[in-house]
mmCIF file of C-alpha atoms in Angstrom:
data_model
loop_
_atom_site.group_PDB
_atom_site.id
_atom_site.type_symbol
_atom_site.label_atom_id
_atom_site.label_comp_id
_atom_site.label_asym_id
_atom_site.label_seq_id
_atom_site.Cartn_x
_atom_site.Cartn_y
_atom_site.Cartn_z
ATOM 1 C CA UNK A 24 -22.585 -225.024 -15.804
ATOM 2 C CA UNK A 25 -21.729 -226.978 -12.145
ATOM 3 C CA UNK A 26 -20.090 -229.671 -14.382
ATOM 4 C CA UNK A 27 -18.056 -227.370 -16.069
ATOM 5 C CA UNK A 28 -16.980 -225.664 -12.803
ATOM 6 C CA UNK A 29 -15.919 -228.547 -11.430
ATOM 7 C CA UNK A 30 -14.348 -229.956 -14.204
ATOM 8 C CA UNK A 31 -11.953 -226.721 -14.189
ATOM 9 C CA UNK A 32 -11.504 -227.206 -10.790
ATOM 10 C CA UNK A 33 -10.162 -230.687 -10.783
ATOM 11 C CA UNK A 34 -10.596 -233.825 -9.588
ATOM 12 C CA UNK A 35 -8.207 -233.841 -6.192
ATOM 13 C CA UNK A 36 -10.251 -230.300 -5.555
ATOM 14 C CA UNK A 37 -13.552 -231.637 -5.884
ATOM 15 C CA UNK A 38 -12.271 -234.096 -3.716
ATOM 16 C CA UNK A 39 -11.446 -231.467 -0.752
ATOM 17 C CA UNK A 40 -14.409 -230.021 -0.788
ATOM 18 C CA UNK A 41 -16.617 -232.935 -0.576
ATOM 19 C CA UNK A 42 -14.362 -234.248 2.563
ATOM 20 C CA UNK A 43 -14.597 -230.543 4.524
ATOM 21 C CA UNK A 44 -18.423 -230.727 3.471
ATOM 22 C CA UNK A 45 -19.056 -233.756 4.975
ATOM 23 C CA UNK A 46 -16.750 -233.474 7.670
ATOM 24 C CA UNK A 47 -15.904 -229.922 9.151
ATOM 25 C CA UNK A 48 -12.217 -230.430 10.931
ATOM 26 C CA UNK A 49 -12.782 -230.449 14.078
ATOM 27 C CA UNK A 50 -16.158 -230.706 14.528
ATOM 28 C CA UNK A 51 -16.793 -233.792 16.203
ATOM 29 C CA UNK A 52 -15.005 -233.032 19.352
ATOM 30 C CA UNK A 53 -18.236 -230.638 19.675
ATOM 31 C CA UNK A 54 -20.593 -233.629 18.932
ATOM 32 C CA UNK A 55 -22.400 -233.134 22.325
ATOM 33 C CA UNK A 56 -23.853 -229.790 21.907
ATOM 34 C CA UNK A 57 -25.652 -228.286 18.857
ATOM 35 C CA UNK A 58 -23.313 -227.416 16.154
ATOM 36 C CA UNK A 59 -23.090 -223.958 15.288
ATOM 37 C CA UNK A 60 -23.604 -222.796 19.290
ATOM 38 C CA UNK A 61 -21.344 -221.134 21.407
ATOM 39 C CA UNK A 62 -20.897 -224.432 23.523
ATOM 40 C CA UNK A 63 -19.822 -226.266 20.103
ATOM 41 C CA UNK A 64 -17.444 -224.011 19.280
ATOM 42 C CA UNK A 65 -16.196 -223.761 22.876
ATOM 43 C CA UNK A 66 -15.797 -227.432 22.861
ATOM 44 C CA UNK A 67 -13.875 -227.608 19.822
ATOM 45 C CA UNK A 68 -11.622 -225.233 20.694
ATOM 46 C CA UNK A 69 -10.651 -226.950 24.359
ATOM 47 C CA UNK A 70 -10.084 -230.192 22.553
ATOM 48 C CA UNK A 71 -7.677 -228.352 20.405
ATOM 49 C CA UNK A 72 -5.591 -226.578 22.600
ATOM 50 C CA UNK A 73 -5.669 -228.225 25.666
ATOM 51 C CA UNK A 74 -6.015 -232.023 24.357
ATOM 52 C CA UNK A 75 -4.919 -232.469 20.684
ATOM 53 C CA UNK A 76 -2.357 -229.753 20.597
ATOM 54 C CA UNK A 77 -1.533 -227.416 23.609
ATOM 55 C CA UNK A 78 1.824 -226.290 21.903
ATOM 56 C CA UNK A 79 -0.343 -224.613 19.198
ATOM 57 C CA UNK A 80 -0.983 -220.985 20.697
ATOM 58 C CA UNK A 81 2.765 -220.449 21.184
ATOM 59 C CA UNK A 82 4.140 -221.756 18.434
ATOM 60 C CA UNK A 83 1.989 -220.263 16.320
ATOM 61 C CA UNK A 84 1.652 -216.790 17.804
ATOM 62 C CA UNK A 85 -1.956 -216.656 18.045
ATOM 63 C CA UNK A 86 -1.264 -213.252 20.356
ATOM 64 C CA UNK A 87 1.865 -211.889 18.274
ATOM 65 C CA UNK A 88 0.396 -210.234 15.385
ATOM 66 C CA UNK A 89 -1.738 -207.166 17.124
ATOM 67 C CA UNK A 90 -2.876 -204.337 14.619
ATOM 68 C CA UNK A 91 -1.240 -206.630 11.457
ATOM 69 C CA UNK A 92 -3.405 -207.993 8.188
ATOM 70 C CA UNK A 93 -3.569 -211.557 8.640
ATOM 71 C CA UNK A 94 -4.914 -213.942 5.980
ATOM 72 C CA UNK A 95 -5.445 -217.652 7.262
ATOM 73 C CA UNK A 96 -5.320 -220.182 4.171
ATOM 74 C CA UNK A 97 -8.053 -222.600 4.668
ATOM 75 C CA UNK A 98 -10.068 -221.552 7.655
ATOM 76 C CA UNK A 99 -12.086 -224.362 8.067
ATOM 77 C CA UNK A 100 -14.555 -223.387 10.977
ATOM 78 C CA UNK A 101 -12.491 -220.353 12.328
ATOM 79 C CA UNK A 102 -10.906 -221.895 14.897
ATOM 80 C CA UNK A 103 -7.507 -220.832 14.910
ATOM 81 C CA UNK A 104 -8.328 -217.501 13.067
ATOM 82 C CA UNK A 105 -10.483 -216.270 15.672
ATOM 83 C CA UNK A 106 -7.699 -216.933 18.301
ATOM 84 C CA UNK A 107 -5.559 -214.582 16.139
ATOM 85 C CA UNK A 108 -8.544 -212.319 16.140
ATOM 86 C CA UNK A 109 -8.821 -212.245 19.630
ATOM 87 C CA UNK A 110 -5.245 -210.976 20.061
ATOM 88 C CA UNK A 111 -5.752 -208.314 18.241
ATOM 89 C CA UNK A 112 -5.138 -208.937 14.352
ATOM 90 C CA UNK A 113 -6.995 -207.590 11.540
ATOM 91 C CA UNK A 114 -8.119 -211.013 10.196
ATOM 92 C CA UNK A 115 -9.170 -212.574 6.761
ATOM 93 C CA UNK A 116 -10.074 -216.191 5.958
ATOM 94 C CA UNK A 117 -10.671 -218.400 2.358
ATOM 95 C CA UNK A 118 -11.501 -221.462 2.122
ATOM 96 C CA UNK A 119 -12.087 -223.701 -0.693
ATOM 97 C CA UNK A 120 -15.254 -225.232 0.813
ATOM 98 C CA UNK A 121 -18.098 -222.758 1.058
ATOM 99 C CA UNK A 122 -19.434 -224.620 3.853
ATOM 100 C CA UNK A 123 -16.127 -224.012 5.789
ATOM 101 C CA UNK A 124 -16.973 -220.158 4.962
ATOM 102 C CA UNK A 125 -20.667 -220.587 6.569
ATOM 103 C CA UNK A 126 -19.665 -221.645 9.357
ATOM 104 C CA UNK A 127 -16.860 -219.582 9.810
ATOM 105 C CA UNK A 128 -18.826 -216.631 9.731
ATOM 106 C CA UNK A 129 -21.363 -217.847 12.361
ATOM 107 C CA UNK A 130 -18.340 -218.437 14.898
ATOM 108 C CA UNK A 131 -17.141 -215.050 14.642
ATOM 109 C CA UNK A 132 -20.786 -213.600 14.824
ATOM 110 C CA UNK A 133 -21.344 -216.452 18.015
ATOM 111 C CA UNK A 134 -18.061 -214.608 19.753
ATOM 112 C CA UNK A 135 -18.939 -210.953 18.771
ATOM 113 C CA UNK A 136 -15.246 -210.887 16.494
ATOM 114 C CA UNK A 137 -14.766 -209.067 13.409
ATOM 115 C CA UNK A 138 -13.265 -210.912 10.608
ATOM 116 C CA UNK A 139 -13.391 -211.003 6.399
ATOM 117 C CA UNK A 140 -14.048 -214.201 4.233
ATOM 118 C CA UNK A 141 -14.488 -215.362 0.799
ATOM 119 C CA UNK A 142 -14.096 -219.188 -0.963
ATOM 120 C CA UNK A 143 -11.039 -219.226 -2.733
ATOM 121 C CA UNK A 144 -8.401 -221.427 -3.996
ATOM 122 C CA UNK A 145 -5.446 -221.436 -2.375
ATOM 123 C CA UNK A 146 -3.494 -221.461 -5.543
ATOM 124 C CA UNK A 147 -5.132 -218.575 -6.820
ATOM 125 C CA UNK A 148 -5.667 -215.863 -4.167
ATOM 126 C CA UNK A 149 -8.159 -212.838 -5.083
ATOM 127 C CA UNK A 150 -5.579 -210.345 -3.595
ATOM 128 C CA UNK A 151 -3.453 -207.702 -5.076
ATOM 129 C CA UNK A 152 0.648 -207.971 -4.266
ATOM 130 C CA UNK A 153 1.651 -207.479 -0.765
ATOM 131 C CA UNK A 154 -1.440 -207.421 0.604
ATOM 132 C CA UNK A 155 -0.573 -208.654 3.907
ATOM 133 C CA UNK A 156 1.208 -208.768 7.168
ATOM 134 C CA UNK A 157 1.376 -212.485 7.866
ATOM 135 C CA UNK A 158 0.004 -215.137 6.391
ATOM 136 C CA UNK A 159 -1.040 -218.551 8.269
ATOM 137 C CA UNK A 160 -1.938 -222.177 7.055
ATOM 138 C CA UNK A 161 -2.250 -225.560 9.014
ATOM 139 C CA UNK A 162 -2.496 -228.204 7.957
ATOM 140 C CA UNK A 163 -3.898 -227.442 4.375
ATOM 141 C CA UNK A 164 -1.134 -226.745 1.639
ATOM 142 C CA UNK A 165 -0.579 -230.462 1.844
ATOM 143 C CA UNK A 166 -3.925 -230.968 -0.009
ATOM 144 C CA UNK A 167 -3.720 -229.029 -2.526
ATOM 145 C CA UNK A 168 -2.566 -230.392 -6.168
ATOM 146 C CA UNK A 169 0.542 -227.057 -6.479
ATOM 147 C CA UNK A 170 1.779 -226.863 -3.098
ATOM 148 C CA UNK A 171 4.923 -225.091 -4.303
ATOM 149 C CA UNK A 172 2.271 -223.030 -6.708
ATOM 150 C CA UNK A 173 0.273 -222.057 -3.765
ATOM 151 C CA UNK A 174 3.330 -220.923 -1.634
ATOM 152 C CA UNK A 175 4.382 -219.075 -4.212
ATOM 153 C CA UNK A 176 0.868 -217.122 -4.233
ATOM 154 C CA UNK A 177 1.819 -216.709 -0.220
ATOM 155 C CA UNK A 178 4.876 -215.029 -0.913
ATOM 156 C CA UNK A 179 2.635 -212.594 -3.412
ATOM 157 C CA UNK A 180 0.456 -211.549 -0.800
ATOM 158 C CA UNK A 181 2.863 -211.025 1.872
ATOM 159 C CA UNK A 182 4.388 -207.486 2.180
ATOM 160 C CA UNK A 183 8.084 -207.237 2.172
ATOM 161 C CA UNK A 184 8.747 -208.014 5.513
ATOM 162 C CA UNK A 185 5.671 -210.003 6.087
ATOM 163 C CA UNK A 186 5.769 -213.793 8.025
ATOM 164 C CA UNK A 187 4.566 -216.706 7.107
ATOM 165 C CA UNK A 188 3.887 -219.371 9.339
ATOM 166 C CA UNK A 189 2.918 -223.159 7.629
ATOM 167 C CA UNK A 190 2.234 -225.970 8.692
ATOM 168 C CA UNK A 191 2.459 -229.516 6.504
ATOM 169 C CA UNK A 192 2.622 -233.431 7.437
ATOM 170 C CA UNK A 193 5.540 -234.431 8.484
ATOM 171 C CA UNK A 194 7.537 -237.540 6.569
ATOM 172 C CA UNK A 195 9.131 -238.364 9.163
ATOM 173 C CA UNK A 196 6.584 -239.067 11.699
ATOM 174 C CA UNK A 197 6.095 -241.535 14.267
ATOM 175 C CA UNK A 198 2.336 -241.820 12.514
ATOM 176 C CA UNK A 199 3.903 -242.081 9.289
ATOM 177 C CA UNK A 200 5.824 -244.886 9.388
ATOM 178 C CA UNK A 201 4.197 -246.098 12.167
ATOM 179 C CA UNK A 202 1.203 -246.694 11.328
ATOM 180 C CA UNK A 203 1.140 -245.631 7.303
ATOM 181 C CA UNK A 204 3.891 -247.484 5.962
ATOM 182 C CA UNK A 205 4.160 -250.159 8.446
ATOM 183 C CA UNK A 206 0.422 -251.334 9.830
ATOM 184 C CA UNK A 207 -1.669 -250.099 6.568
ATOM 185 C CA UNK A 208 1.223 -250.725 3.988
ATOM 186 C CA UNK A 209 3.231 -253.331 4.951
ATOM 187 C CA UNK A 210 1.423 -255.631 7.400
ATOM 188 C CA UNK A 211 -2.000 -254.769 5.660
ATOM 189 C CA UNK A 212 -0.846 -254.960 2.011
ATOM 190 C CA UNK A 213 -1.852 -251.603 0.482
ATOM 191 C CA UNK A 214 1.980 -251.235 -0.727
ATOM 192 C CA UNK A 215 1.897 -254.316 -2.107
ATOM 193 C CA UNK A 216 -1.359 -253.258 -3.781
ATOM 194 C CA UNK A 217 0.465 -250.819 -5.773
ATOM 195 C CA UNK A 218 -0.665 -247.519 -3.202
ATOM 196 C CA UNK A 219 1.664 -244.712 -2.531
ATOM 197 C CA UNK A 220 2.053 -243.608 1.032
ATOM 198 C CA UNK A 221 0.417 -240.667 0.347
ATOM 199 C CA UNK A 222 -2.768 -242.908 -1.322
ATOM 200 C CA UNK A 223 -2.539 -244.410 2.087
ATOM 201 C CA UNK A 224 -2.935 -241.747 4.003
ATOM 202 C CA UNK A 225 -6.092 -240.283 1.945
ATOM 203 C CA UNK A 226 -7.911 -244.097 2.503
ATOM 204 C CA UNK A 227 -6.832 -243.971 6.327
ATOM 205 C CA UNK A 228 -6.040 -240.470 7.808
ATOM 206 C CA UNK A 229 -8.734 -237.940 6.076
ATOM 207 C CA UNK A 230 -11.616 -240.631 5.764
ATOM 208 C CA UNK A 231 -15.255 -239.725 6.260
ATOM 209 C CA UNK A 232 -18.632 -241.330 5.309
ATOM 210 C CA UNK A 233 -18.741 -239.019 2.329
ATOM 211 C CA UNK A 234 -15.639 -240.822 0.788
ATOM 212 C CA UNK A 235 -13.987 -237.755 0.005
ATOM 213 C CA UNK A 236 -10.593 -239.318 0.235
ATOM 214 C CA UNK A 237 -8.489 -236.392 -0.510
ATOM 215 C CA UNK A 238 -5.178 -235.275 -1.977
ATOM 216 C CA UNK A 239 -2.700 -235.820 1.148
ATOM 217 C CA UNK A 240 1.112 -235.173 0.630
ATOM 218 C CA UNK A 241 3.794 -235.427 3.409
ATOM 219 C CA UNK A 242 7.237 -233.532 3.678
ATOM 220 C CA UNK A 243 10.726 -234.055 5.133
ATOM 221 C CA UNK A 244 12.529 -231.080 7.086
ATOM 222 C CA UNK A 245 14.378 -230.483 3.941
ATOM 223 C CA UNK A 246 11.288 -230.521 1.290
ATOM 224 C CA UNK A 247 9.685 -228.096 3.513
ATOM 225 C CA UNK A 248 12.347 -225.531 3.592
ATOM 226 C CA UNK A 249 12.809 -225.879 -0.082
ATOM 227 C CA UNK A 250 9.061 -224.999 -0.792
ATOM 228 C CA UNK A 251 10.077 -221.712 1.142
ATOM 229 C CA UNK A 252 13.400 -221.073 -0.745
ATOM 230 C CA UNK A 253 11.955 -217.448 -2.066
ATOM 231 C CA UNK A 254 11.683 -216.959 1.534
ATOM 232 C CA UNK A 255 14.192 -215.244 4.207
ATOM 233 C CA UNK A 256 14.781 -216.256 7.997
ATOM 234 C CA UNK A 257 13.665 -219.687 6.928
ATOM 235 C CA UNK A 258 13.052 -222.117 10.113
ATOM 236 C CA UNK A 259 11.594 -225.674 10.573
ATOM 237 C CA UNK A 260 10.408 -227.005 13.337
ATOM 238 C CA UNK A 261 8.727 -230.328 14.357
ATOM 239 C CA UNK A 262 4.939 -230.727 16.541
ATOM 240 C CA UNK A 263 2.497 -232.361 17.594
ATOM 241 C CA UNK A 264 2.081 -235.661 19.289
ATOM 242 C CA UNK A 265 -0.056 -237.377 21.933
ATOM 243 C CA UNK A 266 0.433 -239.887 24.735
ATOM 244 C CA UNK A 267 -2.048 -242.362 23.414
ATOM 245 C CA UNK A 268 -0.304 -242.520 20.248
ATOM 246 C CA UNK A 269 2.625 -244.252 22.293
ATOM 247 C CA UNK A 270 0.578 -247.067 23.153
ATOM 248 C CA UNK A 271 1.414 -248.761 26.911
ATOM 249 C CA UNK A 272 4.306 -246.476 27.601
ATOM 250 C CA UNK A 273 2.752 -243.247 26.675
ATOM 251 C CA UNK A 274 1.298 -242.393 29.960
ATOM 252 C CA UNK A 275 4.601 -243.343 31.748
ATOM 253 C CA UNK A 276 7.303 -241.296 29.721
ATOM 254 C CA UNK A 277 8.717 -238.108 31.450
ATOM 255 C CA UNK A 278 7.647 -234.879 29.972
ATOM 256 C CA UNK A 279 11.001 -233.967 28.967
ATOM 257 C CA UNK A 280 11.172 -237.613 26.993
ATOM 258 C CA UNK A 281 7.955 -237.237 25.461
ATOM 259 C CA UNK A 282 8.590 -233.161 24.240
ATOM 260 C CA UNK A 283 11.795 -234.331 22.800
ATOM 261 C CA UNK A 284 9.635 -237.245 20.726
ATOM 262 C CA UNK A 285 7.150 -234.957 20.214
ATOM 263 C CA UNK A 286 9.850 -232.524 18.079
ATOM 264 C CA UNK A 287 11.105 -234.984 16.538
ATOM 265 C CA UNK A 288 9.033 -237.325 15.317
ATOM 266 C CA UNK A 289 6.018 -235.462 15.475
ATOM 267 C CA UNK A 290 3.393 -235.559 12.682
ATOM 268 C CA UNK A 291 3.904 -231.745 11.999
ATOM 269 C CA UNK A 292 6.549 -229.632 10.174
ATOM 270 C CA UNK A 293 6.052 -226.004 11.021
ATOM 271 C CA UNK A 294 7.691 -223.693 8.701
ATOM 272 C CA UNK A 295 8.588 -219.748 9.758
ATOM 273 C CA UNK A 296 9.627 -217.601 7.234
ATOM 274 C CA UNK A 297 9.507 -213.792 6.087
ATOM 275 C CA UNK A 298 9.816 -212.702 2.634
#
């Protein structure tokens, strides 16, 4: 019976789940305290938003969405759901990996916050039409075999009116071509091995001692908005960067130098949209 499940669920699946097993996102910027504990999670969550990616609770609105019915698409550990859930939204999360649901839960029971969750694929969501107020994913859609598939099941959940907010890997990213296509592909011969970029980026970027190697797909400005074509009020905007990935002169650029890198050839495409 397991073999038959996950033969139905395919290979680039299985694949996901065994790398989000093995390796919860996020997780080992908590490695110094027990995992599961209130100083893990608290951990995890300052590396995120004050270290990795202090843009994140604006942009994404993490204190917008008071009183609506939020459904986060691949929860991972909760992180970013529970800051939504602190600001006052009704909150659901799937997840694909059940271990991602486990310890989900146990964050929002840790912090004392409400919040409903079920394993699901995100190309197949257990909810009736228009079931929501906004729907959030980041960094997961990218993994998935039927990205444009599992947008489309987005836009079915969303009430008329609803947001989305998304985000993907951007293609044109410093870390891209940077360190993708240049170091790994062209100076260390994977594209002359016959690998795609994006068979790149699973061997270097979402790597674990499990080996899970997963599906990993990367989108232009223009590829994202196109995914969201059913959608109204379309925008797309570019994230995330750090100082040390500017090696020497990343500590020495003004701020205003490094934001204006940092939305352009970020390694995120965030997409806003209402249907």
């Amino acid at each position: 019976m397991k073999k038959e499940t996950e033969n139905h669920m395919g290979l680039e699946k299985q694949r996901a789940q065994q790398q989000w097993s093995h390796d919860p996102a996020g997780a080992t910027y908590g490695r110094e305290h027990e995992f599961g504990t209130r100083e893990f999670f608290g951990a995890v969550e300052r590396h995120r938003y004050t270290e990795y990616a202090p843009w994140m609770p604006e942009v994404m609105g993490f204190d917008k969405f008071a009183g609506a019915q939020l459904l986060e698409i691949g929860c991972g550990m909760g992180t970013d759901l529970l800051q939504f859930a602190r600001g006052g939204a009704n909150v659901t999360g799937i997840d694909l990996t059940p271990r991602s649901i486990e310890i989900s839960r146990r964050h929002f029971k840790v912090y004392g916050q409400r919040g409903d969750f079920a394993i699901s694929d995100c190309e197949k969501l257990p909810f009736k039409s228009g079931s929501f107020d906004v729907v959030y994913s980041n960094g997961v859609l990218h993994h998935t075999p039927n990205t444009a598939g599992a947008i489309g099941e987005l836009h079915r959940v969303l009430r008329r009116g609803g947001q989305a907010r998304v985000m993907l890997y951007h293609r044109g990213s410093l870390a891209f071509w940077g360190q993708i296509v240049l170091r790994h592909g062209l100076l260390g011969g994977e594209l002359w091995r016959g690998h795609s970029p994006e068979q790149i980026m699973s061997r270097y970027v979402e790597v674990n001692e499990g080996g899970g190697c997963p599906l990993v797909k990367v989108y232009s400005r223009k590829e994202a908005r196109k995914l969201f074509s059913k959608f109204r009020d379309v925008s797309v905007e570019v994230e995330q960067l750090t100082r040390p990935e500017l090696p020497v002169v990343g500590r020495f650029i003004p701020e205003s130098i490094f934001r204006f890198l940092r939305q352009t050839v970020g390694g995120n495409v965030i997409i806003s949209a209402r249907k």
